[in-house]
Amino acid sequence: MPAESLEDKIRRTGNVARMLQNSPLGAYALPLAAEFSNWRDEQESWQTTAVLFDQSFHMTDIYFRGPDVTRLFSDLGVNSFQNFGKDKAKQFVACNHDGYVIGDAILFGLADDEYSLVGRPAAPHWAAFHAETGGYDVTVTRDERSAARGGKRFLFRYQLQGPNALKIFEKAHGAPLAKVKFFNIGHFTIAGCEVRALNHTMSRFPGLEVTGPADDGPAVLEALLDAGVEFGLRQGGARSYVTTATESGWIPSPTPAIYSGERMRPYREHLSATGWEATASIGGSFVSDDIEDYYQTPWDLGYGRHIKFDHDFIGRSALEELADRPHRRKVWLRWNDDDVRDVVASSLFGGEQRAKYLEAPSSVYATLPFDEVRLGDRLVGLSTYSGYTVNVGSWFSLAMIDEADVQDGAEVTVVWGEANGGTAKPGVERHVQKEIRATISTTSLVA
């Protein structure tokens, strides 16, 4: 009997929005030690000294090689590919035919005819599907994230960020580093091992993302950790890592805009009913039976600047029509301290009227979190990744707010918790919803 596809699963369950709302999958899995010291000091280190995160296991890496590799990504991405190639990188953004985002990931130019796409599964899977079915002269090599496969990864990947990061690299390298331009890739030697280093800022400070063959990973890690002792380097765990995105202003998982539309049906038939796209969970106070209400445009995510109409790509005509219409804008919301205290107390001591628990430091409990943001009685946007960092000093979240309602310092209300006591997700205890006041900021919450 053929394996069930995502399309089969949607037809069987009847409503894809409700299917994802009740999916048992929780927040995105990070196969990494929870803490190496404690998450508070680890958070502080990326602002004051430096932090090293092991990113070797949680991201999907797919490699594309052949004479049509640039044409493939130009056909799929909203980005321009003029002057892209070896030792370049970019944040690749792919949309469906209606201009809604399927996913984003980091695209590495390993050679002029070889790219790798690295990130959460949505964008790499979409690109691989087209490479294999679209008539491109491109070979595809998959290195799925550890949660989706057994065995050793092809590469190690270490992110070292903070004000002392470059000093640590220089000491481990044994000589001054040649300057690497932002989102360019340099080549260095650490512990006798050749490594690639991407200039990829995570915390508003200089830093590099270093990759090399997995067998070299332990030696490179030891050299970096040894070099970092005098510079206050901390190794970061999963609990602190998941808060870097919210503090930096990056929304890690837009809802893949693949679940509806006839033109997307062949892709849904290609995807497995047990894959990430089929098992991701939707959580939060925003509830709709229409999956398209959970889709985002590039402008919602702050990616409008990446759209270049200098080439033909899937979704171009739709984005051209959307370009001059009102959009939502990505902002930070600083949550009111008193309201957060009330939610925490109620979640622990509220009895039958307890609130949904705010897990620290990240309060994300679903793969795709969406909470209502209200201004009076009006829904003006959606709050997504939320949590606490010592660098901000309060609870906060990223949100997508209607442009007309974006004003620095304006107060809105986040509805925290799920409707009707919560969905069937095992990570959701029975609870009541709470309103939390929040203040809009269009700039970083870190001083």
GROMACS .gro file of C-alpha atoms in nm:
model
  447
    1MET     CA    1   0.000   0.000   0.000
    2PRO     CA    2   0.146   0.341  -0.096
    3ALA     CA    3   0.260   0.561   0.189
    4GLU     CA    4   0.013   0.831   0.288
    5SER     CA    5   0.094   1.179   0.156
    6LEU     CA    6   0.024   1.517   0.312
    7GLU     CA    7  -0.258   1.559   0.060
    8ASP     CA    8  -0.407   1.225   0.166
    9LYS     CA    9  -0.386   1.325   0.532
   10ILE     CA   10  -0.559   1.657   0.469
   11ARG     CA   11  -0.840   1.486   0.281
   12ARG     CA   12  -0.874   1.224   0.556
   13THR     CA   13  -0.886   1.472   0.844
   14GLY     CA   14  -1.115   1.716   0.662
   15ASN     CA   15  -0.974   2.048   0.783
   16VAL     CA   16  -0.602   2.120   0.775
   17ALA     CA   17  -0.619   2.413   1.017
   18ARG     CA   18  -0.781   2.199   1.287
   19MET     CA   19  -0.541   1.915   1.204
   20LEU     CA   20  -0.241   2.137   1.280
   21GLN     CA   21  -0.405   2.302   1.581
   22ASN     CA   22  -0.431   1.962   1.744
   23SER     CA   23  -0.103   1.813   1.625
   24PRO     CA   24   0.090   1.666   1.919
   25LEU     CA   25   0.421   1.815   1.802
   26GLY     CA   26   0.552   2.088   2.030
   27ALA     CA   27   0.807   2.361   1.973
   28TYR     CA   28   1.081   2.298   1.716
   29ALA     CA   29   1.319   2.031   1.844
   30LEU     CA   30   1.679   2.120   1.930
   31PRO     CA   31   1.898   1.813   1.994
   32LEU     CA   32   2.133   2.007   2.218
   33ALA     CA   33   2.206   2.014   2.590
   34ALA     CA   34   1.950   2.237   2.761
   35GLU     CA   35   2.216   2.442   2.941
   36PHE     CA   36   2.593   2.438   2.974
   37SER     CA   37   2.600   2.682   3.265
   38ASN     CA   38   2.263   2.853   3.304
   39TRP     CA   39   2.048   3.020   3.042
   40ARG     CA   40   2.067   3.365   3.206
   41ASP     CA   41   2.446   3.384   3.186
   42GLU     CA   42   2.441   3.228   2.841
   43GLN     CA   43   2.201   3.499   2.720
   44GLU     CA   44   2.409   3.774   2.874
   45SER     CA   45   2.727   3.645   2.712
   46TRP     CA   46   2.622   3.721   2.354
   47GLN     CA   47   2.591   4.086   2.456
   48THR     CA   48   2.895   4.116   2.686
   49THR     CA   49   3.158   3.856   2.591
   50ALA     CA   50   3.077   3.577   2.344
   51VAL     CA   51   2.866   3.263   2.310
   52LEU     CA   52   2.917   2.948   2.105
   53PHE     CA   53   2.616   2.751   1.982
   54ASP     CA   54   2.644   2.409   1.823
   55GLN     CA   55   2.408   2.424   1.524
   56SER     CA   56   2.522   2.091   1.380
   57PHE     CA   57   2.204   1.893   1.432
   58HIS     CA   58   1.876   2.086   1.419
   59MET     CA   59   1.871   2.230   1.067
   60THR     CA   60   1.794   2.067   0.733
   61ASP     CA   61   2.088   2.090   0.490
   62ILE     CA   62   2.023   2.012   0.123
   63TYR     CA   63   2.296   2.039  -0.141
   64PHE     CA   64   2.228   2.132  -0.504
   65ARG     CA   65   2.493   2.090  -0.772
   66GLY     CA   66   2.488   2.134  -1.149
   67PRO     CA   67   2.487   2.388  -1.430
   68ASP     CA   68   2.124   2.490  -1.364
   69VAL     CA   69   2.164   2.561  -0.991
   70THR     CA   70   2.143   2.940  -1.022
   71ARG     CA   71   1.843   2.919  -1.256
   72LEU     CA   72   1.668   2.686  -1.009
   73PHE     CA   73   1.699   2.926  -0.717
   74SER     CA   74   1.625   3.231  -0.930
   75ASP     CA   75   1.301   3.061  -1.042
   76LEU     CA   76   1.201   2.995  -0.679
   77GLY     CA   77   1.333   3.288  -0.476
   78VAL     CA   78   1.207   3.642  -0.441
   79ASN     CA   79   1.575   3.739  -0.412
   80SER     CA   80   1.795   3.870  -0.689
   81PHE     CA   81   2.073   3.636  -0.800
   82GLN     CA   82   2.287   3.889  -0.979
   83ASN     CA   83   2.647   3.849  -0.860
   84PHE     CA   84   2.564   3.545  -0.645
   85GLY     CA   85   2.799   3.248  -0.647
   86LYS     CA   86   3.098   3.099  -0.472
   87ASP     CA   87   3.164   3.226  -0.117
   88LYS     CA   88   2.842   3.429  -0.109
   89ALA     CA   89   2.536   3.371   0.108
   90LYS     CA   90   2.187   3.516   0.134
   91GLN     CA   91   1.861   3.474   0.321
   92PHE     CA   92   1.660   3.292   0.058
   93VAL     CA   93   1.283   3.350   0.064
   94ALA     CA   94   1.040   3.135  -0.136
   95CYS     CA   95   0.669   3.206  -0.193
   96ASN     CA   96   0.379   3.015  -0.339
   97HIS     CA   97   0.197   3.128  -0.652
   98ASP     CA   98  -0.022   3.367  -0.450
   99GLY     CA   99   0.270   3.549  -0.288
  100TYR     CA  100   0.258   3.384   0.054
  101VAL     CA  101   0.580   3.260   0.212
  102ILE     CA  102   0.663   2.891   0.203
  103GLY     CA  103   0.982   2.935   0.400
  104ASP     CA  104   1.318   3.104   0.432
  105ALA     CA  105   1.666   2.963   0.486
  106ILE     CA  106   2.030   3.055   0.441
  107LEU     CA  107   2.163   2.981   0.093
  108PHE     CA  108   2.539   2.915   0.076
  109GLY     CA  109   2.737   2.946  -0.246
  110LEU     CA  110   2.985   2.663  -0.202
  111ALA     CA  111   3.097   2.691  -0.566
  112ASP     CA  112   2.957   2.862  -0.872
  113ASP     CA  113   2.767   2.543  -0.953
  114GLU     CA  114   2.701   2.416  -0.600
  115TYR     CA  115   2.474   2.569  -0.335
  116SER     CA  116   2.347   2.443  -0.002
  117LEU     CA  117   2.022   2.555   0.158
  118VAL     CA  118   2.020   2.541   0.538
  119GLY     CA  119   1.736   2.604   0.782
  120ARG     CA  120   1.403   2.474   0.899
  121PRO     CA  121   1.266   2.214   0.656
  122ALA     CA  122   1.007   2.412   0.457
  123ALA     CA  123   1.230   2.598   0.211
  124PRO     CA  124   1.490   2.321   0.158
  125HIS     CA  125   1.217   2.065   0.089
  126TRP     CA  126   1.044   2.300  -0.159
  127ALA     CA  127   1.367   2.365  -0.348
  128ALA     CA  128   1.456   1.994  -0.362
  129PHE     CA  129   1.110   1.910  -0.500
  130HIS     CA  130   1.156   2.153  -0.790
  131ALA     CA  131   1.515   2.044  -0.854
  132GLU     CA  132   1.398   1.684  -0.891
  133THR     CA  133   1.074   1.744  -1.084
  134GLY     CA  134   1.127   2.066  -1.277
  135GLY     CA  135   1.364   1.951  -1.551
  136TYR     CA  136   1.674   2.117  -1.402
  137ASP     CA  137   2.024   1.978  -1.457
  138VAL     CA  138   2.087   1.970  -1.083
  139THR     CA  139   2.167   1.683  -0.848
  140VAL     CA  140   2.024   1.688  -0.497
  141THR     CA  141   2.195   1.551  -0.186
  142ARG     CA  142   1.995   1.553   0.137
  143ASP     CA  143   2.136   1.584   0.486
  144GLU     CA  144   1.817   1.598   0.690
  145ARG     CA  145   1.816   1.731   1.046
  146SER     CA  146   1.894   1.480   1.317
  147ALA     CA  147   1.529   1.454   1.427
  148ALA     CA  148   1.442   1.321   1.081
  149ARG     CA  149   1.731   1.081   1.026
  150GLY     CA  150   1.986   0.869   1.205
  151GLY     CA  151   2.360   0.871   1.159
  152LYS     CA  152   2.625   1.140   1.143
  153ARG     CA  153   2.569   1.476   0.975
  154PHE     CA  154   2.791   1.577   0.684
  155LEU     CA  155   2.916   1.895   0.854
  156PHE     CA  156   2.966   2.050   1.194
  157ARG     CA  157   2.827   2.403   1.233
  158TYR     CA  158   2.930   2.636   1.516
  159GLN     CA  159   2.795   2.988   1.564
  160LEU     CA  160   3.023   3.217   1.765
  161GLN     CA  161   2.882   3.564   1.838
  162GLY     CA  162   2.949   3.852   2.071
  163PRO     CA  163   3.186   4.146   2.116
  164ASN     CA  164   3.484   3.912   2.175
  165ALA     CA  165   3.401   3.664   1.898
  166LEU     CA  166   3.662   3.777   1.646
  167LYS     CA  167   3.935   3.784   1.911
  168ILE     CA  168   3.854   3.421   1.991
  169PHE     CA  169   3.865   3.325   1.624
  170GLU     CA  170   4.199   3.497   1.577
  171LYS     CA  171   4.350   3.316   1.875
  172ALA     CA  172   4.217   2.978   1.756
  173HIS     CA  173   4.337   3.054   1.402
  174GLY     CA  174   4.677   3.163   1.526
  175ALA     CA  175   4.693   3.479   1.314
  176PRO     CA  176   4.487   3.788   1.230
  177LEU     CA  177   4.174   3.707   1.030
  178ALA     CA  178   4.126   3.836   0.679
  179LYS     CA  179   3.814   4.053   0.675
  180VAL     CA  180   3.499   3.874   0.565
  181LYS     CA  181   3.221   4.096   0.432
  182PHE     CA  182   2.871   4.058   0.574
  183PHE     CA  183   2.702   3.746   0.435
  184ASN     CA  184   3.022   3.640   0.262
  185ILE     CA  185   3.222   3.326   0.335
  186GLY     CA  186   3.590   3.316   0.431
  187HIS     CA  187   3.829   3.023   0.455
  188PHE     CA  188   4.048   2.965   0.762
  189THR     CA  189   4.240   2.697   0.947
  190ILE     CA  190   4.155   2.602   1.306
  191ALA     CA  191   4.330   2.314   1.485
  192GLY     CA  192   4.483   2.214   1.152
  193CYS     CA  193   4.136   2.182   0.995
  194GLU     CA  194   4.014   2.381   0.696
  195VAL     CA  195   3.686   2.559   0.776
  196ARG     CA  196   3.441   2.789   0.603
  197ALA     CA  197   3.326   3.094   0.801
  198LEU     CA  198   3.012   3.291   0.723
  199ASN     CA  199   2.986   3.647   0.853
  200HIS     CA  200   2.634   3.614   0.993
  201THR     CA  201   2.531   3.847   1.273
  202MET     CA  202   2.301   3.695   1.536
  203SER     CA  203   2.318   3.940   1.824
  204ARG     CA  204   2.408   4.278   1.668
  205PHE     CA  205   2.776   4.200   1.729
  206PRO     CA  206   3.038   4.060   1.488
  207GLY     CA  207   3.069   3.687   1.465
  208LEU     CA  208   3.111   3.393   1.234
  209GLU     CA  209   2.931   3.069   1.160
  210VAL     CA  210   3.197   2.804   1.106
  211THR     CA  211   3.148   2.480   0.913
  212GLY     CA  212   3.362   2.186   0.811
  213PRO     CA  213   3.355   1.806   0.782
  214ALA     CA  214   3.182   1.645   1.080
  215ASP     CA  215   3.493   1.442   1.164
  216ASP     CA  216   3.681   1.768   1.228
  217GLY     CA  217   3.410   1.904   1.457
  218PRO     CA  218   3.549   1.789   1.795
  219ALA     CA  219   3.897   1.931   1.728
  220VAL     CA  220   3.762   2.266   1.607
  221LEU     CA  221   3.524   2.291   1.901
  222GLU     CA  222   3.799   2.220   2.151
  223ALA     CA  223   4.024   2.483   1.991
  224LEU     CA  224   3.750   2.748   1.999
  225LEU     CA  225   3.656   2.673   2.360
  226ASP     CA  226   4.021   2.680   2.469
  227ALA     CA  227   4.080   3.009   2.288
  228GLY     CA  228   3.769   3.157   2.446
  229VAL     CA  229   3.866   3.104   2.809
  230GLU     CA  230   4.045   3.436   2.850
  231PHE     CA  231   3.766   3.622   2.665
  232GLY     CA  232   3.474   3.499   2.874
  233LEU     CA  233   3.331   3.261   2.612
  234ARG     CA  234   3.030   3.057   2.719
  235GLN     CA  235   2.887   2.756   2.544
  236GLY     CA  236   2.516   2.804   2.486
  237GLY     CA  237   2.245   2.542   2.526
  238ALA     CA  238   1.901   2.491   2.377
  239ARG     CA  239   1.717   2.702   2.636
  240SER     CA  240   1.914   3.016   2.558
  241TYR     CA  241   1.951   2.943   2.186
  242VAL     CA  242   1.578   2.955   2.115
  243THR     CA  243   1.559   3.311   2.250
  244THR     CA  244   1.824   3.450   2.016
  245ALA     CA  245   1.576   3.480   1.730
  246THR     CA  246   1.321   3.679   1.930
  247GLU     CA  247   1.582   3.917   2.065
  248SER     CA  248   1.739   3.960   1.720
  249GLY     CA  249   1.404   4.012   1.545
  250TRP     CA  250   1.382   3.699   1.328
  251ILE     CA  251   1.060   3.495   1.301
  252PRO     CA  252   1.192   3.138   1.260
  253SER     CA  253   0.887   2.956   1.124
  254PRO     CA  254   0.630   3.123   0.903
  255THR     CA  255   0.342   2.890   0.825
  256PRO     CA  256   0.441   2.710   0.503
  257ALA     CA  257   0.186   2.834   0.247
  258ILE     CA  258   0.143   2.491   0.091
  259TYR     CA  259  -0.174   2.353   0.247
  260SER     CA  260  -0.428   2.502   0.005
  261GLY     CA  261  -0.468   2.573  -0.364
  262GLU     CA  262  -0.479   2.343  -0.662
  263ARG     CA  263  -0.139   2.453  -0.791
  264MET     CA  264   0.019   2.332  -0.467
  265ARG     CA  265  -0.151   1.992  -0.481
  266PRO     CA  266   0.139   1.809  -0.658
  267TYR     CA  267   0.371   1.923  -0.383
  268ARG     CA  268   0.131   1.806  -0.110
  269GLU     CA  269   0.111   1.470  -0.287
  270HIS     CA  270   0.491   1.457  -0.283
  271LEU     CA  271   0.526   1.530   0.089
  272SER     CA  272   0.484   1.255   0.347
  273ALA     CA  273   0.199   1.246   0.599
  274THR     CA  274   0.463   1.197   0.867
  275GLY     CA  275   0.697   1.477   0.758
  276TRP     CA  276   0.754   1.810   0.929
  277GLU     CA  277   0.499   1.997   0.719
  278ALA     CA  278   0.231   1.740   0.802
  279THR     CA  279   0.301   1.724   1.175
  280ALA     CA  280   0.382   2.086   1.265
  281SER     CA  281   0.150   2.231   1.527
  282ILE     CA  282  -0.034   2.562   1.539
  283GLY     CA  283  -0.078   2.714   1.884
  284GLY     CA  284  -0.209   3.028   2.046
  285SER     CA  285  -0.517   3.239   2.095
  286PHE     CA  286  -0.569   3.315   1.726
  287VAL     CA  287  -0.808   3.054   1.589
  288SER     CA  288  -0.939   3.011   1.236
  289ASP     CA  289  -1.075   2.719   1.036
  290ASP     CA  290  -0.916   2.870   0.723
  291ILE     CA  291  -0.549   2.773   0.697
  292GLU     CA  292  -0.481   3.072   0.474
  293ASP     CA  293  -0.547   3.301   0.771
  294TYR     CA  294  -0.219   3.164   0.910
  295TYR     CA  295  -0.014   3.247   0.599
  296GLN     CA  296   0.233   3.538   0.585
  297THR     CA  297   0.355   3.762   0.305
  298PRO     CA  298   0.722   3.867   0.288
  299TRP     CA  299   0.627   4.211   0.423
  300ASP     CA  300   0.468   4.055   0.732
  301LEU     CA  301   0.804   3.898   0.816
  302GLY     CA  302   1.020   4.199   0.737
  303TYR     CA  303   1.139   4.050   0.407
  304GLY     CA  304   0.998   4.312   0.173
  305ARG     CA  305   1.354   4.438   0.116
  306HIS     CA  306   1.450   4.100  -0.029
  307ILE     CA  307   1.193   4.114  -0.309
  308LYS     CA  308   1.355   4.203  -0.642
  309PHE     CA  309   1.146   4.212  -0.957
  310ASP     CA  310   1.453   4.173  -1.180
  311HIS     CA  311   1.371   3.812  -1.261
  312ASP     CA  312   1.078   3.576  -1.303
  313PHE     CA  313   0.996   3.358  -1.002
  314ILE     CA  314   0.703   3.173  -0.850
  315GLY     CA  315   0.473   3.429  -0.692
  316ARG     CA  316   0.611   3.733  -0.875
  317SER     CA  317   0.284   3.849  -1.032
  318ALA     CA  318   0.099   3.813  -0.702
  319LEU     CA  319   0.367   4.008  -0.513
  320GLU     CA  320   0.359   4.284  -0.775
  321GLU     CA  321  -0.014   4.322  -0.707
  322LEU     CA  322   0.039   4.313  -0.330
  323ALA     CA  323   0.333   4.555  -0.326
  324ASP     CA  324   0.130   4.875  -0.302
  325ARG     CA  325  -0.138   4.742  -0.069
  326PRO     CA  326  -0.136   4.781   0.309
  327HIS     CA  327   0.081   4.529   0.489
  328ARG     CA  328   0.153   4.411   0.837
  329ARG     CA  329   0.483   4.519   0.987
  330LYS     CA  330   0.714   4.315   1.205
  331VAL     CA  331   0.765   4.474   1.549
  332TRP     CA  332   0.867   4.384   1.902
  333LEU     CA  333   0.612   4.386   2.183
  334ARG     CA  334   0.738   4.447   2.537
  335TRP     CA  335   0.488   4.281   2.770
  336ASN     CA  336   0.367   4.457   3.083
  337ASP     CA  337   0.557   4.329   3.389
  338ASP     CA  338   0.254   4.335   3.621
  339ASP     CA  339   0.041   4.141   3.374
  340VAL     CA  340   0.317   3.884   3.324
  341ARG     CA  341   0.347   3.838   3.702
  342ASP     CA  342  -0.028   3.780   3.718
  343VAL     CA  343  -0.012   3.517   3.443
  344VAL     CA  344   0.280   3.336   3.608
  345ALA     CA  345   0.109   3.338   3.949
  346SER     CA  346  -0.223   3.228   3.802
  347SER     CA  347  -0.060   2.948   3.601
  348LEU     CA  348   0.091   2.803   3.918
  349PHE     CA  349  -0.163   2.890   4.187
  350GLY     CA  350  -0.483   2.963   3.998
  351GLY     CA  351  -0.647   2.625   4.044
  352GLU     CA  352  -0.926   2.566   3.796
  353GLN     CA  353  -0.880   2.923   3.667
  354ARG     CA  354  -0.511   2.889   3.599
  355ALA     CA  355  -0.351   3.065   3.303
  356LYS     CA  356  -0.144   2.897   3.033
  357TYR     CA  357   0.202   2.849   3.178
  358LEU     CA  358   0.476   3.085   3.059
  359GLU     CA  359   0.777   2.860   3.018
  360ALA     CA  360   1.106   3.041   3.077
  361PRO     CA  361   1.300   3.160   2.894
  362SER     CA  362   1.098   3.070   2.583
  363SER     CA  363   0.720   3.049   2.613
  364VAL     CA  364   0.677   2.890   2.269
  365TYR     CA  365   0.487   2.562   2.300
  366ALA     CA  366   0.383   2.499   1.939
  367THR     CA  367   0.573   2.483   1.611
  368LEU     CA  368   0.378   2.777   1.468
  369PRO     CA  369   0.269   3.014   1.750
  370PHE     CA  370   0.004   3.282   1.685
  371ASP     CA  371  -0.161   3.492   1.956
  372GLU     CA  372  -0.414   3.767   1.894
  373VAL     CA  373  -0.301   4.128   1.926
  374ARG     CA  374  -0.588   4.365   1.992
  375LEU     CA  375  -0.633   4.740   2.004
  376GLY     CA  376  -0.959   4.784   2.189
  377ASP     CA  377  -1.203   4.547   2.020
  378ARG     CA  378  -1.006   4.526   1.695
  379LEU     CA  379  -0.771   4.249   1.591
  380VAL     CA  380  -0.468   4.440   1.462
  381GLY     CA  381  -0.214   4.164   1.431
  382LEU     CA  382  -0.055   3.846   1.557
  383SER     CA  383   0.209   3.792   1.825
  384THR     CA  384   0.440   3.502   1.756
  385TYR     CA  385   0.768   3.395   1.920
  386SER     CA  386   0.771   3.507   2.284
  387GLY     CA  387   1.000   3.477   2.582
  388TYR     CA  388   1.241   3.648   2.818
  389THR     CA  389   1.606   3.746   2.798
  390VAL     CA  390   1.816   3.914   3.063
  391ASN     CA  391   1.932   4.157   2.796
  392VAL     CA  392   1.578   4.289   2.746
  393GLY     CA  393   1.486   4.244   3.113
  394SER     CA  394   1.121   4.165   3.053
  395TRP     CA  395   0.891   3.931   2.865
  396PHE     CA  396   0.850   4.024   2.499
  397SER     CA  397   0.750   3.884   2.163
  398LEU     CA  398   0.774   3.944   1.793
  399ALA     CA  399   0.452   4.046   1.625
  400MET     CA  400   0.306   4.134   1.287
  401ILE     CA  401   0.086   4.444   1.321
  402ASP     CA  402  -0.127   4.627   1.065
  403GLU     CA  403   0.089   4.914   0.935
  404ALA     CA  404  -0.173   5.174   1.017
  405ASP     CA  405  -0.161   5.074   1.384
  406VAL     CA  406   0.216   5.064   1.424
  407GLN     CA  407   0.333   5.343   1.649
  408ASP     CA  408   0.630   5.326   1.883
  409GLY     CA  409   0.515   5.331   2.243
  410ALA     CA  410   0.152   5.250   2.160
  411GLU     CA  411  -0.016   5.001   2.391
  412VAL     CA  412  -0.192   4.693   2.259
  413THR     CA  413  -0.322   4.374   2.422
  414VAL     CA  414  -0.189   4.022   2.366
  415VAL     CA  415  -0.442   3.746   2.432
  416TRP     CA  416  -0.242   3.468   2.597
  417GLY     CA  417  -0.370   3.112   2.600
  418GLU     CA  418  -0.592   2.905   2.377
  419ALA     CA  419  -0.968   2.929   2.337
  420ASN     CA  420  -1.211   2.696   2.515
  421GLY     CA  421  -0.955   2.567   2.762
  422GLY     CA  422  -0.699   2.464   2.501
  423THR     CA  423  -0.650   2.222   2.214
  424ALA     CA  424  -0.558   1.854   2.223
  425LYS     CA  425  -0.181   1.920   2.207
  426PRO     CA  426  -0.023   1.730   2.499
  427GLY     CA  427   0.185   2.034   2.588
  428VAL     CA  428  -0.129   2.239   2.653
  429GLU     CA  429  -0.276   2.207   3.001
  430ARG     CA  430  -0.638   2.311   3.069
  431HIS     CA  431  -0.636   2.687   3.126
  432VAL     CA  432  -0.818   3.015   3.080
  433GLN     CA  433  -0.709   3.300   2.856
  434LYS     CA  434  -0.546   3.611   2.995
  435GLU     CA  435  -0.495   3.958   2.850
  436ILE     CA  436  -0.147   4.105   2.867
  437ARG     CA  437  -0.077   4.467   2.789
  438ALA     CA  438   0.218   4.523   2.558
  439THR     CA  439   0.403   4.819   2.408
  440ILE     CA  440   0.500   4.839   2.042
  441SER     CA  441   0.861   4.898   1.942
  442THR     CA  442   0.994   4.912   1.588
  443THR     CA  443   1.354   4.898   1.710
  444SER     CA  444   1.548   4.648   1.918
  445LEU     CA  445   1.450   4.620   2.283
  446VAL     CA  446   1.815   4.584   2.381
  447ALA     CA  447   1.974   4.916   2.472
   0.00000   0.00000   0.00000
